[in-house]
Structures are given as C-alpha cells and as structure tokens.
Coordinates of C-alpha atoms and ligand atoms in Angstrom, one line a residue:
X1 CA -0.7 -3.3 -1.1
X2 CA -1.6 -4.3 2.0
X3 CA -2.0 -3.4 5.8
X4 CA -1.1 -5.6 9.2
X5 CA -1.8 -5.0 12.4
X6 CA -0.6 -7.2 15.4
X7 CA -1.2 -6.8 19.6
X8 CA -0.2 -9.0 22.3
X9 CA -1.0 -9.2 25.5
X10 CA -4.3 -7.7 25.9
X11 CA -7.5 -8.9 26.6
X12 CA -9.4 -7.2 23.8
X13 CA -7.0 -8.4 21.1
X14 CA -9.4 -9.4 18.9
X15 CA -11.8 -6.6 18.9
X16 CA -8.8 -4.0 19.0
X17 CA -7.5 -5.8 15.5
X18 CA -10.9 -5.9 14.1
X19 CA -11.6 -2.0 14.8
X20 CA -7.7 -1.2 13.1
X21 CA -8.2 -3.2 10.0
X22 CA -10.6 0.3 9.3
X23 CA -8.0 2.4 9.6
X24 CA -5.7 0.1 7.5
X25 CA -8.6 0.0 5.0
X26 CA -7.3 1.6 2.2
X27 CA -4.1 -0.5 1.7
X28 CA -6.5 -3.5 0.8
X29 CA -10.3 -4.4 -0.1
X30 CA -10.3 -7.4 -1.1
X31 CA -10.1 -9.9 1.6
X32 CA -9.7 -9.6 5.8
X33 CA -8.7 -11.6 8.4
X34 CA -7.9 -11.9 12.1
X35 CA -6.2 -15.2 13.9
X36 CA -6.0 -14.8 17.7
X37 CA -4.3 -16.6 20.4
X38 CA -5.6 -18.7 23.0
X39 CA -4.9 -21.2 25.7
X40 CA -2.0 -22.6 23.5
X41 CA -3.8 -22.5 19.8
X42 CA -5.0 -20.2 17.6
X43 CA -8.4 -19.3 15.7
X44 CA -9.1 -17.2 12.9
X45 CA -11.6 -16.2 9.9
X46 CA -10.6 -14.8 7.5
X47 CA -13.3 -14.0 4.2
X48 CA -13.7 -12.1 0.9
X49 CA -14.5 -7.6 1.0
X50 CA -13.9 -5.6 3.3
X51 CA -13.7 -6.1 6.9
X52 CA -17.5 -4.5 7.8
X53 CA -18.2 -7.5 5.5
X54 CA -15.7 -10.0 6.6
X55 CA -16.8 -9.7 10.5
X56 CA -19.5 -9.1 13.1
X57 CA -19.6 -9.0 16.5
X58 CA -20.3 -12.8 16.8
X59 CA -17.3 -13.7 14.8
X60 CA -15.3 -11.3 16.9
X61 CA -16.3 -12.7 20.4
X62 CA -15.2 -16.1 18.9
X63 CA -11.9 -14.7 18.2
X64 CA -11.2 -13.3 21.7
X65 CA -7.7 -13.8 22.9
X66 CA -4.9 -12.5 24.8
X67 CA -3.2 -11.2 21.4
X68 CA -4.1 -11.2 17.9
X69 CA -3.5 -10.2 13.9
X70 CA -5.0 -9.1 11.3
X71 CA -4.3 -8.3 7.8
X72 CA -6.3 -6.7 4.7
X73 CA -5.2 -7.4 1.5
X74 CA -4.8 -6.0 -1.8
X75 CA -3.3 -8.8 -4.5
X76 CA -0.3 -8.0 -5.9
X77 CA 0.3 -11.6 -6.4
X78 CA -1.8 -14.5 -6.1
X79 CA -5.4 -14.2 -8.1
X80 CA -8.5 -13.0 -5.8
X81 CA -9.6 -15.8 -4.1
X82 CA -10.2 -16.9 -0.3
X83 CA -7.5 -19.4 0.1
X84 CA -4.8 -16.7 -0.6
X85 CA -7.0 -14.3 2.3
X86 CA -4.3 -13.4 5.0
X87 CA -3.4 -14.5 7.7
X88 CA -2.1 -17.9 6.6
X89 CA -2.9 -20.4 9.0
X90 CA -0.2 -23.4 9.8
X91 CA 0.6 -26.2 11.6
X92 CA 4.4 -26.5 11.6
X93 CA 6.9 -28.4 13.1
X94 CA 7.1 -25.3 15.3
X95 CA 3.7 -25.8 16.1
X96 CA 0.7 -23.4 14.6
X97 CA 1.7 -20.2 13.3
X98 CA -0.1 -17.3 12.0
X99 CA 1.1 -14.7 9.4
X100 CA 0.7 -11.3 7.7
X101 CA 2.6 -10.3 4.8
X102 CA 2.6 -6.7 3.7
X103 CA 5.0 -6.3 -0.2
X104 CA 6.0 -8.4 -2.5
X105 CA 8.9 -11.2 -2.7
X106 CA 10.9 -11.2 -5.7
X107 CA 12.2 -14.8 -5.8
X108 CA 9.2 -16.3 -4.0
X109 CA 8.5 -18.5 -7.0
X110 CA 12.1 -19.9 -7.4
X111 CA 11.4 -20.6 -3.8
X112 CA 8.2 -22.7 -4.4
X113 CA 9.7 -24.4 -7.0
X114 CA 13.0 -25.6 -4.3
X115 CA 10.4 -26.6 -2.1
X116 CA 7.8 -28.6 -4.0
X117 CA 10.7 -30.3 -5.3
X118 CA 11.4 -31.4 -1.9
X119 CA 7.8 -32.4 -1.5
X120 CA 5.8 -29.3 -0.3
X121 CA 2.0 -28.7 -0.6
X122 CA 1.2 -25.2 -1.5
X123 CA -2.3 -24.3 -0.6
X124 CA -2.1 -21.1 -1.7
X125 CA -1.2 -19.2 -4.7
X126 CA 0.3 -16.4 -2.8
X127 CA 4.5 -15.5 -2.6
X128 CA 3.4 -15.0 1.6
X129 CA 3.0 -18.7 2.2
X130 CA 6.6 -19.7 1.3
X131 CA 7.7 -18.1 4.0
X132 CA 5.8 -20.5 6.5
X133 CA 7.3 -23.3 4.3
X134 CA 10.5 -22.1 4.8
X135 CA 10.1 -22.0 8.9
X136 CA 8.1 -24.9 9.0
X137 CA 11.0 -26.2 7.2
X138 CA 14.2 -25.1 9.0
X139 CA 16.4 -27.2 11.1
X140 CA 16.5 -25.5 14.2
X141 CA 14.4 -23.6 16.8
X142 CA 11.7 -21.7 15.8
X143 CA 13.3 -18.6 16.3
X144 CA 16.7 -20.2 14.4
X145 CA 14.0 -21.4 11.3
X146 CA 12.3 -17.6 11.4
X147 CA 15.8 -16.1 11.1
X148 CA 17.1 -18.8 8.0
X149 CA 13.9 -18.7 6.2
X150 CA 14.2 -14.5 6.6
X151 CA 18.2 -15.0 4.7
X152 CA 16.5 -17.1 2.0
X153 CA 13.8 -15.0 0.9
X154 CA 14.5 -11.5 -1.3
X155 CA 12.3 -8.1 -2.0
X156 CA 9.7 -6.8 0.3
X157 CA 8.3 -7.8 3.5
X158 CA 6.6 -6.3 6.3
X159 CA 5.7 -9.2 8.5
X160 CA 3.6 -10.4 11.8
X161 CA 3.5 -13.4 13.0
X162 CA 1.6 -14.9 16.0
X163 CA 2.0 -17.9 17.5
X164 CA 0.5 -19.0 20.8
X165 CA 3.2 -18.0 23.0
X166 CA 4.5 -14.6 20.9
X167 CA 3.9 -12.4 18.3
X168 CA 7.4 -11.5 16.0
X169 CA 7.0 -8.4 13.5
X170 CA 9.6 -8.2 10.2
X171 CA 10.7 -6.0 8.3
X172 CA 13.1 -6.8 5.2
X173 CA 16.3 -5.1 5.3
X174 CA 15.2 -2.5 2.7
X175 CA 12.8 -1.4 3.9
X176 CA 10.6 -1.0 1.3
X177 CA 6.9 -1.5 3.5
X178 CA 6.2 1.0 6.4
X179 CA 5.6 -0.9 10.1
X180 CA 5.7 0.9 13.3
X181 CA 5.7 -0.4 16.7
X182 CA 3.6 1.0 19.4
X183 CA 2.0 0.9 22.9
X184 CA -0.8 0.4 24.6
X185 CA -1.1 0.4 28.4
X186 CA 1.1 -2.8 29.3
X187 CA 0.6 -4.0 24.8
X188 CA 3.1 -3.8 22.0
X189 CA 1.3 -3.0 18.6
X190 CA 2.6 -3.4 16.0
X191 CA 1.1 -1.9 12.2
X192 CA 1.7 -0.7 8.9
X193 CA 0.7 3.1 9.7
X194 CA 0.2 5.2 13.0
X195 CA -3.1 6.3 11.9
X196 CA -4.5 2.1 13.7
X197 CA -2.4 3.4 16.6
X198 CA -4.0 6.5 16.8
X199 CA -7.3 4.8 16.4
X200 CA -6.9 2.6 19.5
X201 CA -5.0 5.4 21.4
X202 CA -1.9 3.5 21.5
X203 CA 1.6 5.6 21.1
X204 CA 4.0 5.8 18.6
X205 CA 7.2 4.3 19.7
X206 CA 9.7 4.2 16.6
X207 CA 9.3 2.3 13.3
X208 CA 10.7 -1.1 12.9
X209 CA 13.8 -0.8 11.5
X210 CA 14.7 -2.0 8.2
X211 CA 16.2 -5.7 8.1
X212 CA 14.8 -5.8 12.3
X213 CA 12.7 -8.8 13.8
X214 CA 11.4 -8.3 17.5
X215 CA 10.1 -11.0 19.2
X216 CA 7.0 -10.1 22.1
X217 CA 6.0 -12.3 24.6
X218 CA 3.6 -10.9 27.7
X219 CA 4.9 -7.6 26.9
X220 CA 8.4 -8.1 26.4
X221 CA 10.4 -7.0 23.7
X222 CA 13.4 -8.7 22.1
X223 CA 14.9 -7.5 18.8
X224 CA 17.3 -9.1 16.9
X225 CA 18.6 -7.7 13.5
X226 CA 19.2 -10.2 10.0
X227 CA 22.6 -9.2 8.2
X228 CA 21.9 -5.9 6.0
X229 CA 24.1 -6.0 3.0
X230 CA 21.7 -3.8 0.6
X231 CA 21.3 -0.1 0.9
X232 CA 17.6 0.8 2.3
X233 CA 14.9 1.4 -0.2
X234 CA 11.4 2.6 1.0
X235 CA 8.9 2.8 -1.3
X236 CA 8.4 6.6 -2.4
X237 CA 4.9 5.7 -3.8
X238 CA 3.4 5.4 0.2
X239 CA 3.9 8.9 1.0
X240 CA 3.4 10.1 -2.4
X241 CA -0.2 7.6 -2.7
X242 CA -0.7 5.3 -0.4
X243 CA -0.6 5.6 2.9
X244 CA -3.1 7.5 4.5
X245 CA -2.4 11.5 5.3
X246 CA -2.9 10.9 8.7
X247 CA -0.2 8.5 9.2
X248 CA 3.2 8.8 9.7
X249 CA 5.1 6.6 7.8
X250 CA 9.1 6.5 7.3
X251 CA 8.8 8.7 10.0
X252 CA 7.2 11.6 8.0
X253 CA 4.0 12.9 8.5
X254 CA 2.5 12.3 5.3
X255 CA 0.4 14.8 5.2
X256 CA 3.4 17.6 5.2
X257 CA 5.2 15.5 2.6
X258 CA 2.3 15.4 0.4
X259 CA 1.9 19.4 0.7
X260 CA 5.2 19.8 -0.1
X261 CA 5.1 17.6 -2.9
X262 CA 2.6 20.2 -4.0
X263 CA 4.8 23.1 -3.2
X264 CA 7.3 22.4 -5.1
X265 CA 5.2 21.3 -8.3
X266 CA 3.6 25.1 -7.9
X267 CA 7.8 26.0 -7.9
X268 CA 7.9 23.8 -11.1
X269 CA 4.9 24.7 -12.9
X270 CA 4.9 29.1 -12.3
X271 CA 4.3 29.8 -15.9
X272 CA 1.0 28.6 -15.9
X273 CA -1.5 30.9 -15.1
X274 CA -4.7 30.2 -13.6
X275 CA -8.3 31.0 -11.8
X276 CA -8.0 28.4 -9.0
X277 CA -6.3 24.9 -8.2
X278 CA -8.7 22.1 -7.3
X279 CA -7.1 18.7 -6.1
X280 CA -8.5 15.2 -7.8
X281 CA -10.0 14.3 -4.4
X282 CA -8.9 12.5 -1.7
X283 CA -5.6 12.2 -2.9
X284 CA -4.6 14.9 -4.4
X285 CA -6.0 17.3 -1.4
X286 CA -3.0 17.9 0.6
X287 CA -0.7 18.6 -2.6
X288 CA -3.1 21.1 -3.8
X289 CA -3.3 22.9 -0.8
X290 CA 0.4 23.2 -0.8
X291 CA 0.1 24.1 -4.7
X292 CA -2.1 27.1 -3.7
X293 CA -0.6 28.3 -0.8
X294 CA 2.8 28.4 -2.6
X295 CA 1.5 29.7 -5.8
X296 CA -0.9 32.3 -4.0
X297 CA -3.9 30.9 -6.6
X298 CA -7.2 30.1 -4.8
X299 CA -7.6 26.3 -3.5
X300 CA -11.3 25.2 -4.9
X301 CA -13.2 22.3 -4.7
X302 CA -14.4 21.9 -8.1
X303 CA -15.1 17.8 -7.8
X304 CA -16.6 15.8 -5.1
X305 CA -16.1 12.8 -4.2
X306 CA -18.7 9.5 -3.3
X307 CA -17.6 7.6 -0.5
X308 CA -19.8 4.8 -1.2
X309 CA -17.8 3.6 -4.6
X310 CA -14.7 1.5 -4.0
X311 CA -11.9 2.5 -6.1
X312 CA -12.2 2.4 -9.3
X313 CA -9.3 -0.1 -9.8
X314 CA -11.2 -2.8 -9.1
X315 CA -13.7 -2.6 -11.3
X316 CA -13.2 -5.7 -14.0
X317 CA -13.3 -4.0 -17.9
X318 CA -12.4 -0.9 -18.8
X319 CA -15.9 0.0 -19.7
X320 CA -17.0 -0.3 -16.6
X321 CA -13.7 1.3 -14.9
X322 CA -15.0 4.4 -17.3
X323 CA -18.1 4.6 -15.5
X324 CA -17.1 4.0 -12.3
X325 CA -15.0 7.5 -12.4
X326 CA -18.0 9.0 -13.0
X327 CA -20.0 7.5 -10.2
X328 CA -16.9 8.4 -7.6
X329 CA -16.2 12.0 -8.5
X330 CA -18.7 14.8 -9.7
X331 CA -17.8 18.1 -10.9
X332 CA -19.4 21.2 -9.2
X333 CA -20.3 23.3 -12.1
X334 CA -20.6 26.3 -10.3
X335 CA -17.1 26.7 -9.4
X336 CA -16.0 25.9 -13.3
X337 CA -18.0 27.5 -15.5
X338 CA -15.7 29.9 -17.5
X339 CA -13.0 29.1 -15.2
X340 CA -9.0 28.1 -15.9
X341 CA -8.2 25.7 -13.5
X342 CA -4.9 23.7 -12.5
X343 CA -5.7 20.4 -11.1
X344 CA -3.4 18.0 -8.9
X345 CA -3.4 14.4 -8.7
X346 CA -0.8 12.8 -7.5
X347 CA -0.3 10.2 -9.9
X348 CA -1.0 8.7 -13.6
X349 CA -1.2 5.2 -14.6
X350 CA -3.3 4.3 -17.3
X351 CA -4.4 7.9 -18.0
X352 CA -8.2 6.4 -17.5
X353 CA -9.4 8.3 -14.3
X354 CA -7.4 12.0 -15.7
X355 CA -9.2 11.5 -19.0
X356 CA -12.8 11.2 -17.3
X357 CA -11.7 13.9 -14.8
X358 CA -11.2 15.8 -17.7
X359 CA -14.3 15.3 -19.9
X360 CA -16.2 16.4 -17.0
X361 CA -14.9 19.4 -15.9
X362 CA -15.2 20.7 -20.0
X363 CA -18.6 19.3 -19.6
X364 CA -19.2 21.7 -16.6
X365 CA -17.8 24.3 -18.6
X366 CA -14.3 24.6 -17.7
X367 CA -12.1 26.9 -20.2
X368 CA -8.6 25.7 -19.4
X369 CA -7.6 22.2 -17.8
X370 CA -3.7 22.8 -16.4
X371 CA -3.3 19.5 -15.1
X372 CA -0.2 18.9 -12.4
X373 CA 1.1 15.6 -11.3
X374 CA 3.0 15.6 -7.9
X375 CA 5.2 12.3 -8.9
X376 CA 7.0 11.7 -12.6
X377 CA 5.3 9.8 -15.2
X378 CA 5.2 6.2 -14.2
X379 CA 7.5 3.9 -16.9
X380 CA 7.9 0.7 -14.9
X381 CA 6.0 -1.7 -12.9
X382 CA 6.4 -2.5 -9.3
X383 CA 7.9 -5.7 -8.1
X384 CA 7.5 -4.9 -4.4
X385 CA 3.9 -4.6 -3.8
X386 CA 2.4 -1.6 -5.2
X387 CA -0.5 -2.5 -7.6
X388 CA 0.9 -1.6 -11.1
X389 CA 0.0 -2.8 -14.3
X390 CA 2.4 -4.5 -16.7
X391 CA 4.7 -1.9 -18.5
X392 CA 2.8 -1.9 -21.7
X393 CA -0.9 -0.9 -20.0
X394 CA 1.4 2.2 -18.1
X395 CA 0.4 5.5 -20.4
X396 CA 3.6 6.7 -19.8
X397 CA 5.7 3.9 -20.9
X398 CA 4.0 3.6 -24.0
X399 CA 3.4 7.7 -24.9
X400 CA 5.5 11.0 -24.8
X401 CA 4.5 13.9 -22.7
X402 CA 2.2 15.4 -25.2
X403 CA 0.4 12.4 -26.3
X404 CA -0.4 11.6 -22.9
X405 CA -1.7 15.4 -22.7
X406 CA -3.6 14.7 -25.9
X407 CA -4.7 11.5 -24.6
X408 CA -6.2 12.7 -21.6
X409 CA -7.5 16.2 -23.0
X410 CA -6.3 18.4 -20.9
X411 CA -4.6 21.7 -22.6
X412 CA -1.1 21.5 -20.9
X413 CA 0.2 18.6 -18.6
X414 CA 3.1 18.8 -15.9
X415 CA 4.6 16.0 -14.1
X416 CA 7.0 17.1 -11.1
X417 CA 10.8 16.3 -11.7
X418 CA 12.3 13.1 -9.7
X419 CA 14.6 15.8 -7.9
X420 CA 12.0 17.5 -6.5
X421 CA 9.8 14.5 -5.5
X422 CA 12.8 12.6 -3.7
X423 CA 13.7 15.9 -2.0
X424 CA 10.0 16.7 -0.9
X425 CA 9.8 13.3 0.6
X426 CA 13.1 13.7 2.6
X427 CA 15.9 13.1 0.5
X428 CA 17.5 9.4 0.2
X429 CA 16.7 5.9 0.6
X430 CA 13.8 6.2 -1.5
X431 CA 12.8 2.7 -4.0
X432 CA 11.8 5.0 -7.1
X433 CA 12.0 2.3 -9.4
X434 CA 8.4 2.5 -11.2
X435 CA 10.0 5.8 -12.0
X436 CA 13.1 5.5 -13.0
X437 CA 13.2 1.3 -13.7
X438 CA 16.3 1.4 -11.2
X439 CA 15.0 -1.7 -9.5
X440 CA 17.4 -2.1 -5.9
X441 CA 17.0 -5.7 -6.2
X442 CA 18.0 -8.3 -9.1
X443 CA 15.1 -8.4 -11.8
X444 CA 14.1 -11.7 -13.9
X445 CA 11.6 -13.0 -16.4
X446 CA 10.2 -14.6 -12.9
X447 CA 9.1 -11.2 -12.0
X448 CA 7.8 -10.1 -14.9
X449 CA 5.1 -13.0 -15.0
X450 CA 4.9 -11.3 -11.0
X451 CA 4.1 -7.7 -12.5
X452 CA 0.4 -6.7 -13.5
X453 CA -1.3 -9.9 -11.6
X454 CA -2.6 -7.5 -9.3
X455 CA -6.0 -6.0 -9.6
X456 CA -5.8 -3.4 -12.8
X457 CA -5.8 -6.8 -15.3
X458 CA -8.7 -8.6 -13.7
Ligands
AMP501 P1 -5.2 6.3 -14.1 O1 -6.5 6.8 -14.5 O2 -5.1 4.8 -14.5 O3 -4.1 7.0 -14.6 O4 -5.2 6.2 -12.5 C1 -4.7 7.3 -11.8 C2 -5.4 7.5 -10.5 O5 -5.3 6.2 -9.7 C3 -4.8 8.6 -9.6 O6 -5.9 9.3 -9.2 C4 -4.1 7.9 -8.5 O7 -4.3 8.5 -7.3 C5 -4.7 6.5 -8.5 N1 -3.7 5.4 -8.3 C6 -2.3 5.5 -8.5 N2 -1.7 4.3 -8.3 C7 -2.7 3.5 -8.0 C8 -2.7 2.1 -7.7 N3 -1.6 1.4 -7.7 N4 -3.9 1.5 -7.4 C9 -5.0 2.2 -7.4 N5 -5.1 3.5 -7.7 C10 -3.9 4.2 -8.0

C-alpha cells in the first residue's frame, strides 16, 4: 500500500511531484518523499506523515529539478520508521540512484540474506532496498544490472527509478500494482493511478504493462520487456478498496466497477427487504449507489463521515481503534429512526469498524441492520502489498458466516460471491488470493513472518 509518481523532463518536477503525492494520498500516510535530479546528482527529503507534513514550499524549491519522484508509503513490510521512508537514496557503482517501490516482494528476505552474506550493508528494514543492492551489485551496465536484479527478485513491484540522466518505471510481470504512463506537454509521467495525472492535467497514455520497464531520457521513451513466464495477476482488492474512484486503474474506471460490484450484490441479496440502502462512507459510496439503482430501494446517507481523522487502521490498540470509528463516521438519526436499512461496505477484516457501524446506527434507532459486503469474506493475508493482518486476526478466517453476523450485530449479513466479484471487475487475471488463499506465487514460512507487519498489529 503505496503510491509513486515519477516526471522527467520538466522544469517544475519537483513541485509537480509534491502536488501528486495528494492525490496518491490514500495509498499511504505514513511517510513521504521526493528526490529530484540535477546537474548530474540528485537531492531529496524524505520525513514521517503525510506529505502537507513532510513538505513546504522551502523544501520544495530546494528540490527543483529537471525531473523528479516521489512516493508515499503505507508499511507492508519494514516497521514505521524514517530510514525505511521512500525513495531510497544510493550511491551505486552505477552512480546515485533513486527509487519507489509500490507491493510487496515475496523472497526479498532470502535475498538479503544472499547478499549480506556477500558482505552487504542494509540500511533499511524494507524488502524495496534489495533491489538497489541487487543493481548496485550487477555485473554489467546499468541498464544490464536493472534487468538481472528485475530476474532475481519475485512477487509485486511497481517501480520508478531516477537517476541523473533518466527516469525507468517497472512493473513485475504479474501485474499485481496498477502504474500508468502519461503526458504532459513535452513530459512522461509516470504513477500508480490517473487520478495524479488528472491532477496535473497530464493525459493518460496506456498502463505499463505487466513484466514492462521503459527507460525516459529528455522525453524519450524506450521499453524493454523482462521474460513473462507467470500468468498476470492484478490485485482485485485496488478496484474493489483501494484505489481511489476517480482513477482508472487496470484500465477500468473504478468508479463503474465499484457500482457494479454493487449491482450485482443487490442481484445476490433480493430477498432482503428494506427502507433504504446507505453506503459505509467513502468507500462503500459508489457500490451503494449501484445497490440502489439496481434494487429500486432509496440511496440514503444515514452516516457521515469526518475528514479530519486518518483511518482508523492506524490507530495503535484496539481500544483506541474503537473510538476512532466513532470520531470518523456519525450516524444521522433522522434518516434511521424506525427505519430497515441495508448497508454496503465493501469489505470486512477484523469485523471492528462493521461492529461500531452497527452499535450506532441501533443507537440512532435503526430497526433492521441488512448489512452487504461487495467482496467475499477475507480468509487469507496478502503477500503482495495490501495491508492485512495475520490470518488468525482476519474475522473470517477464524468465524462462520453467522458468527461473524452475531459478532458484528447486525440482523442478517451477505457477502457477494467470488463469481460475481471477479466478473464485476472484468473477468480474469485477477490475484484473489486473500479470498480464496490461491496465492499465484510460491508461499513460505518467510512470508508468513512478511504477513501482518503492516499497520493493523502496531
Ligand atoms: P474491519 O472493521 O477491521 O473489518 O475493517 C473493515 C473496514 O476497513 C472497511 O470499511 C474497509 O473499507 C476498510 N479496509 C479494508 N481493507 C483495509 C486495509 N487493508 N487497510 C485499511 N482499511 C481497510
């Protein structure tokens, strides 16, 4: 869980990079950074929070360039902590290099272990930073040692790099990480969702393809592709969660997918009869639109949301996870007094935010909670980036259907079927693995130490 964003060739680099971290906001709060290119070297900052708190204008102007990076960062790996703030810095053999890693490598730590074996000085705890060992450590060019180091690692990567002569954006040959490639004026962009390019007015010009590496130097574009021998496997969990419904991401407009999601849980769920739907907001908006149109049951808005809380999964216990649901969403009694409602979120994990959601609305006087789910119950952690906790913390991995109903209090509890999730999101070459534990790459014990680092056990 994290966003990149990468422009060469333009004079505003820096404050261009700065102004798209906003839009890549939600894919990470926990650290920010931006390293730019200059007269043959490269600067950067990178600090702790979000990036309103990370930059100002001072540090910006210091950072002006002819192109530049950025990245925000949500751990998945690696504990909270400044030295693992992207992008990694390096002097290589290759001279300095700059990177952004979006997802999750799955042998990154039998990689570490290979390399300070051989001698290597990790400064980091984060899987991102063997990959600058491994270029900094290959025998030929740089563009040979990129390529090599790309073979050697496994799972999921969406990568830019800068150095002072080029930027070079990644993507592993699953595909599991969205990045797009765009343009502005004379620039490539490159980013994790079109909503940065539509931010800086750049264009959309295609995504970049699963196992593809372009190389861009003073606006021109070379792209070379690393053997593909797996099938593709983008992550499900962007369109159905993550990514923002502005974006386009696998080249679907997210919003539309997520309505449709909802469309087809309303197909799913037309026993249940009801006064109005009202999404958990933001992210179950779009999904309970759909739900209403398709079920002809008035859309409400029977919880609003405060913009001024930061999600609740950072918040350290579960005490104070509880009351931050309550700060971030309040129910508008009005609209539920007396009524039967069916509410859509788009996902469960530990059952903690559904069970406060819950209380309230009874609180406000709700007489039925119908509570729909626009993704299958979540059995199995994510080894690819998504911030899951370990198997035993997931509520569905541990309960049946109606203990998880009972758990969260709501009077019936429908989750939409795998078929009609996949098919909503457009069909194949989906990685559904936290919902099926079909995992498209090997899985070890090394992994499972991997799984639940992230910020729900801090
Ligand atoms: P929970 O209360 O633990 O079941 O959390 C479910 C809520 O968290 C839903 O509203 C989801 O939109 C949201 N959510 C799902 N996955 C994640 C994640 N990996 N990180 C943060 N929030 C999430």
């Amino acid at each position: 869980m994290c966003g990149i964003f990468g422009i060469e060739n333009h004079p505003d680099s820096a404050h261009l990079t700065y102004l798209s971290l906003f839009a890549l906001q939600h894919r990470g709060q926990e650290s920010a950074g931006i390293a730019s290119a200059l007269n043959g070297n490269i600067n950067f900052h990178t600090g702790m929070g979000i990036t309103s708190d990370v930059f100002s204008e001072k540090r910006i102007e210091k950072l002006s360039g002819v192109s530049a990076i950025g990245h925000v960062r949500y751990s998945t790996t690696g504990s909270s902590h400044i030295k693992n703030a992207q992008p990694l810095v390096s002097k290589t053999r290759h001279g300095v290099l700059a990177l952004g890693h979006n997802g999750n490598l799955t042998n990154a730590s039998i990689i570490r272990k290979n390399l300070e074996d051989r001698g290597a000085i990790f400064h980091s705890s984060t899987d991102s930073e063997a990959i600058l060992h491994l270029i900094a450590h290959g025998k030929g060019d740089f563009e040979e040692s990129l390529i090599e180091a790309l073979k050697a690692i496994e799972g999921a990567y969406s990568l830019v790099i800068l150095t002072p002569e080029q930027m070079i954006a990644c993507r592993d040959p699953q595909g599991f990480r969205p990045l797009v490639l765009g343009k502005l004026g004379e620039s490539y962009v490159v980013t994790s969702e079109t909503t940065a390019l539509s931010l800086i007015k750049a264009s959309y010009v295609r995504e970049i393809e699963p196992g593809e590496i372009v190389f861009i130097k003073k606006g021109i574009l070379k792209s070379v592709k690393i053997p593909i021998d797996k099938a593709v496997s983008r992550c499900v969990f962007e369109l159905v969660y993550f990514s923002r419904p502005d974006s386009l991401v696998f080249g679907k407009g997210v919003q539309s997918v997520r309505q449709a999601l909802g469309r087809a849980l309303a197909q799913e769920m037309k026993g249940v009869r009801a006064d109005l739907v009202m999404p958990v907001p933001d992210s179950g908006v779009p999904a309970a639109l759909g739900f209403s149109r398709e079920s002809q049951i008035p859309f409400e808005v029977g919880l609003v949301r405060s913009h001024y809380i930061s999600r609740t999964f950072i918040r350290p216990s579960q005490a104070l996870r509880e009351i931050a649901v309550d700060l971030k969403l309040s129910p508008v009694k009005e609209a539920l007094k007396g009524k039967k409602v069916i509410l859509i979120d788009d996902s469960i994990v530990r059952g903690t935010t559904s069970r406060k959601i819950a209380q309230s609305l009874r609180e406000a006087g709700t007489r039925e909670i119908h509570m729909g789910i626009t993704s299958p119950p979540i059995i199995s952690s994510c080894y690819y980036g998504i911030d899951t906790p370990k198997s035993e913390a997931l509520i569905a991995n541990q309960r049946s259907l109606d203990e998880i109903r009972q758990f969260i209090g709501v009077d019936s509890l429908h989750y939409l079927s795998l078929e009609a999730m996949i098919e909503a999101a457009g069909g194949s070459h989906f990685c559904d693995a936290c919902f099926t534990k079909n995992y498209p790459t090997p899985t070890s014990d090394q992994m499972m130490v991997v799984a639940g680092k992230g910020g729900l056990e801090r």
